[in-house]
Amino acid sequence: MKDKISIVGAGLVGSLLAVILKKKGFEVQVFEKRKDPRKSEVAEGRSINLALSRRGILPLKMAGVFETIEPYLIPMKGRMMHNEVGELTFQPYGKEGQFINSVSRAQLNELLIENAEKAGVEVHFDHKCTDVDFEDNRLQFENGESIKCELIVGTDGAFSAIRKKLELTDRFNFSQHYIEHGYKELCIEPTDGEFLMEPNYLHIWPRGNFMLIALPNNDKTFTCTLFFPFEGSPSFQELNSKEEVNAFFDQYFSDAKALIPDLAEQFFNNPTSSLVTTKCEPWHKSRTILLGDAAHAIVPFYGQGMNSGFEDVRLFVEMAEEMNWEWEKVLPKYSSFRKKDADAISELALHNFIEMRDHVGDPDFLKRKKLEAQIQEQYPSEWVPLYSMVTFSDLPYSEALRLGKIQKKVMDEFLDQTAEIDFSAIIDRFNTLKQVD
Amino acid sequence: MKDKISIVGAGLVGSLLAVILKKKGFEVQVFEKRKDPRKSEVAEGRSINLALSRRGILPLKMAGVFETIEPYLIPMKGRMMHNEVGELTFQPYGKEGQFINSVSRAQLNELLIENAEKAGVEVHFDHKCTDVDFEDNRLQFENGESIKCELIVGTDGAFSAIRKKLELTDRFNFSQHYIEHGYKELCIEPTDGEFLMEPNYLHIWPRGNFMLIALPNNDKTFTCTLFFPFEGSPSFQELNSKEEVNAFFDQYFSDAKALIPDLAEQFFNNPTSSLVTTKCEPWHKSRTILLGDAAHAIVPFYGQGMNSGFEDVRLFVEMAEEMNWEWEKVLPKYSSFRKKDADAISELALHNFIEMRDHVGDPDFLKRKKLEAQIQEQYPSEWVPLYSMVTFSDLPYSEALRLGKIQKKVMDEFLDQTAEIDFSAIIDRFNTLKQVD
């Protein structure tokens, strides 16, 4: 148990993996191309808040670091929807007592890096990886250093340098696909040191083809994110003056606008960023493996980017331990075992954008939500809604996706029934389709 | 009309484009990372023969170079199928007098480079492009040279350096996907200076999940290509000794094996190569554009890789001329106009592998082929088979694909009819679906 492990990327997934592998007895080094975030200013306006849920919490507990993270979390019990005239509607995420947690990416990353160093991991900043020798298991860095080790883990995100090297190898499948929408962050500052909206919710302004969301931060601010088409009407392309921005927000988000006095300034100061889905296969080559966004970057609309990356870490370590850390056997097995789940959450995340921006305020959607709540009340263990399977369970994503499709089919069959609903018939139908599917 | 144009890649598409643009009056330079093929040995065993057809011939005529190419072409009138016991069946490609042309990639490339130089194009070999500045319209080469120009064209193939730079820019969609099959080339040498099989056919040994094909060369050899799975049973992975190779060929390709005395030696001397489909969008950025494989690499099974690349050249130049060579307008228009056709031939090429290896010897397929021949005989102008639309016409690929799908649907409807076939009813049905689809 003295293998030398090199992790490329000291983001969330890399730092968490480093803590766990170090505690398992390995010699762990982390290489990060950026400067130490604890010593440098954080770039503003590019930090979609994260929603930590069960799949992310389990690996944090496995690493023994959850108690150092917990004080920084803000529970969000459900969606608080804002309509055009500022009226609010609440939709709980799950059962009483179930919630997701707003957390700042920057804060969480610093906490994980501190935990890694405390565990004895060497974290090398300003180390840009420029080449990988997959045969010799060697990393090359811009500063001339070269590291040979027993295992290389690429946790360097959606634009992973390690993956770019894999892309050049024969028979490596890869895709990067940008959606038509970009995003821009805006900040709601506190007044008299207090939140300007109810903090324990994820606020949403669903507007059909676009939406605004807001998540609470520890400093009593809200980070708002506008998800909006790059082109078309309306779109980022159309908003070129302060007047146009103000008029657009007056029309669609007047209650939010009232809370952001310097809206137009923020709009033009903050960048407009794009949203990409990446897929690749296989995730490994000899003794190099990709985890997290480096293997499967997804859009943020199911709040599962970080959670799926953390779950990668847990499943990878559990499998490796079970297989006595024989990397040559672990890597192909993990890679082929986990791929279907990454594909599933990728699909779910793209689809949830449509649900959030479009259906959340839609009568048909609300009718199905109501039916589902009734089914669940009567059969809480037989029928777990898709959102709960993804967010509050650790069922494989691919199984959650499969069951969710069956649930939708069953609900569609019973939704327009005029007779009194026979809930046991719904459960029977669900159980039948579950088996034969 | 004195714009300076830099073409990266002196392959088939790049050299042809250079000839045409030079003759239109531009200052054209071509940069190629490899050595001059006329002065170096050609790598053996990696040169799938090409089948030149109408879409490739039109641009060669447009460039005024077809007469220099024509003497090197060998007409192939149809498929000559070989079954397990060596029996032959002939399927013509089109009507009497229609054929495709076997041509060596290396020969054709040298002819086109010679034509380009003769027209006054500067072709720079040993020039590996290492960077592109899309804003400044500047190419950087490994030898330190740097070139600024009015238009950059990337014709540097499936692993295009120009495209790799575009992949790093925001909102550039890209995918590379390898199929499960690889290929290996084998050579049938002539005896007493004569071809060992009938030369004017594309020979196929369809065997379900794999196949062997053979195309005639000018030196009376045939280039055979085995398309075969990398893994599984049978597969390349399973053939590890000369005995295994010989036994495999005895079982599946005994008549071909009898013509290759040194079969097993060739099998282990020649490389096993992979087959990739790449897609990207957009094909341009400011004044840089991708053409040919650099924009859309496809598998070789429809014989349209080169033909579609040459057609790119014709359509691009025609559109540019029509738009008065205003590159900033031409590039986005061409890119969005041609994309659907590249996607269509990509799909058709993947599908034709299944047809060639699997259906070509299949009774159902033959039944449909027979019905189609009858329809075509009665209604030659109303019903053009899909293969002919792709190979012998210049209808957009996307339209050929659309019509082909309708034809299949119509034939499926009439195929199992026991009554005498009413061909006018077939044509009526086809014409109806063509309109409403």
Coordinates of C-alpha atoms in Angstrom, one line a residue, chain A residues 111-417:
Chain A
L111 CA -11.9 23.5 2.6
L112 CA -11.0 20.3 0.7
I113 CA -7.5 21.5 -0.2
E114 CA -6.9 22.3 3.5
N115 CA -8.2 18.8 4.5
A116 CA -5.9 17.2 1.9
E117 CA -2.9 19.1 3.2
K118 CA -3.8 18.3 6.8
A119 CA -4.0 14.6 5.8
G120 CA -0.4 14.9 4.5
V121 CA -1.1 15.3 0.7
E122 CA 1.4 17.4 -1.2
V123 CA -0.5 19.9 -3.3
H124 CA 1.6 21.6 -6.0
F125 CA 0.1 24.8 -7.5
D126 CA 1.3 26.5 -10.6
H127 CA 1.9 23.1 -12.1
K128 CA 0.5 22.9 -15.6
C129 CA 0.5 19.4 -17.1
T130 CA 1.8 19.6 -20.7
D131 CA 2.2 15.9 -21.5
V132 CA 1.4 12.4 -20.3
D133 CA 3.3 9.3 -21.2
F134 CA 0.7 6.6 -20.9
E135 CA 3.2 3.7 -21.4
D136 CA 5.8 5.0 -18.9
N137 CA 3.1 6.4 -16.5
R138 CA 4.8 9.8 -16.5
L139 CA 3.5 13.4 -16.3
Q140 CA 5.4 16.3 -17.8
F141 CA 4.9 19.8 -16.5
E142 CA 5.4 23.2 -18.0
N143 CA 8.1 24.1 -15.5
G144 CA 10.2 21.1 -16.7
E145 CA 9.4 18.8 -13.9
S146 CA 8.5 15.2 -14.7
I147 CA 6.8 12.7 -12.3
K148 CA 6.6 9.0 -12.7
C149 CA 4.1 7.1 -10.5
E150 CA 1.9 4.0 -10.2
L151 CA -1.4 5.7 -10.9
I152 CA -2.4 9.0 -12.7
V153 CA -5.8 10.4 -12.0
G154 CA -7.1 13.2 -14.2
T155 CA -9.5 15.4 -12.2
D156 CA -8.8 18.5 -14.2
G157 CA -12.3 19.3 -15.3
A158 CA -14.4 19.7 -18.5
F159 CA -11.3 20.9 -20.5
S160 CA -9.0 18.3 -19.0
A161 CA -5.4 18.3 -20.2
I162 CA -5.2 14.6 -19.5
R163 CA -8.2 13.9 -21.6
K164 CA -6.9 16.1 -24.4
K165 CA -3.9 13.7 -24.5
L166 CA -6.2 10.7 -24.6
E167 CA -8.1 12.3 -27.5
L168 CA -4.9 11.9 -29.6
T169 CA -4.7 8.1 -28.9
D170 CA -6.3 5.6 -31.3
R171 CA -9.9 4.5 -30.7
F172 CA -10.7 7.1 -28.1
N173 CA -14.3 8.3 -28.5
F174 CA -15.0 11.9 -27.5
S175 CA -17.7 14.6 -27.9
Q176 CA -18.1 18.1 -26.7
H177 CA -21.5 19.7 -27.3
Y178 CA -22.5 23.2 -26.3
I179 CA -26.2 24.0 -25.7
E180 CA -27.8 27.1 -27.3
H181 CA -28.0 28.9 -23.9
G182 CA -25.3 30.7 -22.0
Y183 CA -25.4 32.0 -18.4
K184 CA -24.6 35.2 -16.6
E185 CA -24.3 35.7 -12.8
L186 CA -25.8 38.6 -10.9
C187 CA -25.6 39.3 -7.2
I188 CA -28.4 40.3 -4.8
E189 CA -26.7 42.1 -1.9
P190 CA -28.1 42.0 1.7
T191 CA -29.7 45.0 3.3
D192 CA -28.9 45.8 6.9
G193 CA -27.0 42.5 7.0
E194 CA -30.1 40.4 6.1
F195 CA -31.1 38.2 3.1
L196 CA -33.5 40.1 0.8
M197 CA -35.5 36.9 0.0
E198 CA -36.3 33.7 2.0
P199 CA -32.9 31.9 2.2
N200 CA -33.9 28.3 2.5
Y201 CA -35.1 27.8 -1.0
L202 CA -33.8 27.7 -4.5
H203 CA -35.6 30.6 -6.2
I204 CA -36.7 30.2 -9.8
W205 CA -38.2 32.5 -12.3
P206 CA -39.2 30.0 -15.1
R207 CA -40.0 31.9 -18.3
G208 CA -40.3 29.2 -21.0
N209 CA -37.2 29.3 -23.1
F210 CA -35.1 30.9 -20.4
M211 CA -35.0 31.3 -16.6
L212 CA -33.4 33.1 -13.7
I213 CA -32.4 31.2 -10.5
A214 CA -31.0 32.4 -7.2
L215 CA -29.2 30.5 -4.5
P216 CA -28.3 31.8 -1.0
N217 CA -24.8 32.3 0.2
N218 CA -23.3 32.5 3.7
D219 CA -22.6 36.2 3.5
K220 CA -26.4 36.8 3.1
T221 CA -26.1 37.5 -0.7
F222 CA -27.9 35.5 -3.3
T223 CA -26.1 34.4 -6.5
C224 CA -28.6 34.8 -9.4
T225 CA -27.9 33.1 -12.6
L226 CA -29.6 33.9 -15.9
F227 CA -29.8 31.0 -18.3
F228 CA -30.6 32.6 -21.6
P229 CA -30.1 31.9 -25.4
F230 CA -27.0 33.4 -27.0
E231 CA -28.9 34.1 -30.2
G232 CA -32.6 34.6 -31.2
S233 CA -35.2 36.7 -29.5
P234 CA -34.9 37.4 -26.7
S235 CA -31.2 36.6 -26.2
F236 CA -27.9 37.9 -25.0
Q237 CA -27.3 39.1 -28.5
E238 CA -30.2 41.5 -28.2
L239 CA -29.3 43.1 -24.9
N240 CA -26.6 45.6 -25.8
S241 CA -27.5 48.7 -23.7
K242 CA -28.4 49.4 -20.1
E243 CA -31.8 50.5 -21.3
E244 CA -32.4 47.2 -23.0
V245 CA -31.2 45.2 -20.0
N246 CA -33.5 47.2 -17.6
A247 CA -36.5 46.9 -19.9
F248 CA -36.0 43.1 -20.3
F249 CA -35.7 42.6 -16.5
D250 CA -38.7 44.9 -16.0
Q251 CA -40.8 42.7 -18.3
Y252 CA -39.7 39.3 -17.0
F253 CA -38.1 39.6 -13.6
S254 CA -39.4 42.8 -12.0
D255 CA -39.3 41.5 -8.4
A256 CA -35.7 40.4 -8.8
K257 CA -34.8 43.6 -10.5
A258 CA -36.1 45.6 -7.6
L259 CA -33.5 43.8 -5.4
I260 CA -30.5 44.6 -7.7
P261 CA -30.0 48.4 -7.9
D262 CA -26.8 48.1 -10.1
L263 CA -28.4 45.4 -12.4
A264 CA -27.2 46.8 -15.7
E265 CA -23.7 47.5 -14.4
Q266 CA -23.4 43.9 -13.2
F267 CA -24.8 42.6 -16.4
F268 CA -22.1 44.2 -18.5
N269 CA -19.3 43.7 -16.0
N270 CA -19.8 39.9 -15.6
P271 CA -18.9 37.5 -18.4
T272 CA -21.4 35.5 -20.4
S273 CA -20.4 31.9 -20.2
S274 CA -21.2 28.8 -22.2
L275 CA -22.5 25.4 -21.1
V276 CA -20.9 22.2 -22.4
T277 CA -21.7 18.5 -22.2
T278 CA -18.6 16.2 -22.8
K279 CA -18.6 12.5 -23.2
C280 CA -15.7 10.1 -23.7
E281 CA -14.9 6.4 -23.7
P282 CA -12.9 4.7 -22.4
W283 CA -12.1 6.7 -19.3
H284 CA -8.8 5.0 -18.8
K285 CA -5.6 4.0 -20.6
S286 CA -3.0 1.7 -18.9
R287 CA -2.6 3.3 -15.5
T288 CA -4.3 6.6 -16.1
I289 CA -8.0 7.3 -15.3
L290 CA -10.4 10.2 -15.6
L291 CA -12.8 11.1 -12.8
G292 CA -15.5 13.8 -12.5
D293 CA -15.9 16.5 -15.2
A294 CA -12.7 15.3 -16.9
A295 CA -14.6 12.1 -17.8
H296 CA -18.2 13.5 -18.1
A297 CA -18.9 17.2 -17.9
I298 CA -22.7 17.9 -17.7
V299 CA -24.9 20.9 -17.7
P300 CA -25.8 22.2 -14.2
F301 CA -29.6 21.8 -14.3
Y302 CA -30.0 18.8 -12.0
G303 CA -27.5 20.1 -9.5
Q304 CA -25.5 16.9 -10.0
G305 CA -22.2 17.9 -11.5
M306 CA -20.2 17.9 -8.2
N307 CA -22.4 15.2 -6.7
S308 CA -21.7 12.8 -9.6
G309 CA -18.0 13.6 -9.4
F310 CA -17.9 12.9 -5.7
E311 CA -19.8 9.7 -6.3
D312 CA -17.2 8.7 -8.9
V313 CA -14.6 9.0 -6.1
R314 CA -16.5 6.9 -3.7
L315 CA -17.3 4.1 -6.3
F316 CA -13.8 4.2 -7.7
V317 CA -12.1 3.8 -4.2
E318 CA -14.6 1.2 -3.1
M319 CA -14.0 -0.9 -6.2
A320 CA -10.3 -0.5 -6.0
E321 CA -10.2 -1.5 -2.4
E322 CA -12.3 -4.5 -3.1
M323 CA -9.9 -5.5 -5.9
N324 CA -6.9 -5.0 -3.7
W325 CA -5.7 -1.9 -5.5
E326 CA -4.7 -3.8 -8.6
W327 CA -5.0 -0.8 -10.9
E328 CA -4.6 -2.7 -14.1
K329 CA -7.8 -4.5 -13.3
V330 CA -9.6 -1.7 -11.4
L331 CA -9.4 0.9 -14.2
P332 CA -11.1 -1.0 -17.0
K333 CA -13.7 -2.4 -14.7
Y334 CA -14.6 1.0 -13.1
S335 CA -14.6 2.7 -16.5
S336 CA -17.1 0.3 -18.1
F337 CA -19.2 -0.1 -14.9
R338 CA -19.7 3.7 -14.3
K339 CA -20.1 4.9 -17.9
K340 CA -23.8 4.2 -18.2
D341 CA -24.5 6.2 -15.1
A342 CA -22.6 9.2 -16.3
D343 CA -24.5 9.0 -19.6
A344 CA -27.8 8.8 -17.6
I345 CA -27.1 11.9 -15.4
S346 CA -25.9 13.7 -18.6
E347 CA -29.3 13.1 -20.2
L348 CA -31.2 13.9 -17.0
A349 CA -29.4 17.2 -16.6
L350 CA -30.2 18.3 -20.1
H351 CA -33.8 17.4 -19.7
N352 CA -34.2 19.1 -16.3
F353 CA -33.4 22.4 -17.9
I354 CA -36.6 22.1 -19.9
E355 CA -38.4 21.1 -16.8
M356 CA -37.1 24.0 -14.7
R357 CA -37.4 26.7 -17.3
D358 CA -40.6 25.6 -19.0
H359 CA -42.7 23.0 -17.1
V360 CA -42.2 24.1 -13.5
G361 CA -45.0 26.7 -14.1
D362 CA -47.0 24.6 -16.5
P363 CA -50.5 23.3 -15.5
D364 CA -49.9 19.8 -16.9
F365 CA -46.6 19.5 -15.1
L366 CA -48.3 20.6 -11.9
K367 CA -51.1 18.1 -12.4
R368 CA -48.6 15.3 -12.7
K369 CA -46.7 16.6 -9.7
K370 CA -49.9 16.5 -7.7
L371 CA -50.7 12.9 -8.8
E372 CA -47.2 11.8 -8.0
A373 CA -47.4 13.4 -4.5
Q374 CA -50.7 11.4 -3.9
I375 CA -49.1 8.2 -5.1
Q376 CA -46.1 8.7 -3.0
E377 CA -48.2 9.5 0.1
Q378 CA -50.0 6.2 -0.2
Y379 CA -47.0 4.1 -1.3
P380 CA -43.9 5.8 0.0
S381 CA -41.6 2.9 -0.3
E382 CA -42.9 1.5 -3.7
W383 CA -42.9 4.9 -5.5
V384 CA -39.9 7.2 -5.1
P385 CA -40.1 10.2 -7.5
L386 CA -37.3 10.6 -10.1
Y387 CA -36.0 13.8 -8.5
S388 CA -35.7 12.0 -5.1
M389 CA -34.0 8.9 -6.7
V390 CA -31.4 11.2 -8.2
T391 CA -31.0 13.6 -5.3
F392 CA -31.8 11.7 -2.1
S393 CA -30.7 8.2 -2.9
D394 CA -27.6 6.5 -4.2
L395 CA -29.4 4.2 -6.7
P396 CA -27.3 4.2 -9.9
Y397 CA -28.3 7.1 -12.2
S398 CA -29.0 4.7 -15.0
E399 CA -31.5 2.8 -12.9
A400 CA -33.1 6.1 -11.7
L401 CA -33.5 7.2 -15.3
R402 CA -35.0 3.9 -16.3
L403 CA -37.5 3.9 -13.4
G404 CA -38.3 7.6 -14.1
K405 CA -39.3 6.8 -17.7
I406 CA -41.6 4.0 -16.5
Q407 CA -43.2 6.3 -13.9
K408 CA -43.9 8.9 -16.5
K409 CA -45.5 6.3 -18.8
V410 CA -47.7 5.0 -15.9
M411 CA -48.7 8.6 -14.9
D412 CA -49.6 9.4 -18.4
E413 CA -51.9 6.4 -18.5
F414 CA -53.7 7.4 -15.4
L415 CA -53.6 11.2 -15.6
D416 CA -56.7 11.8 -17.7
Q417 CA -58.8 9.2 -16.1

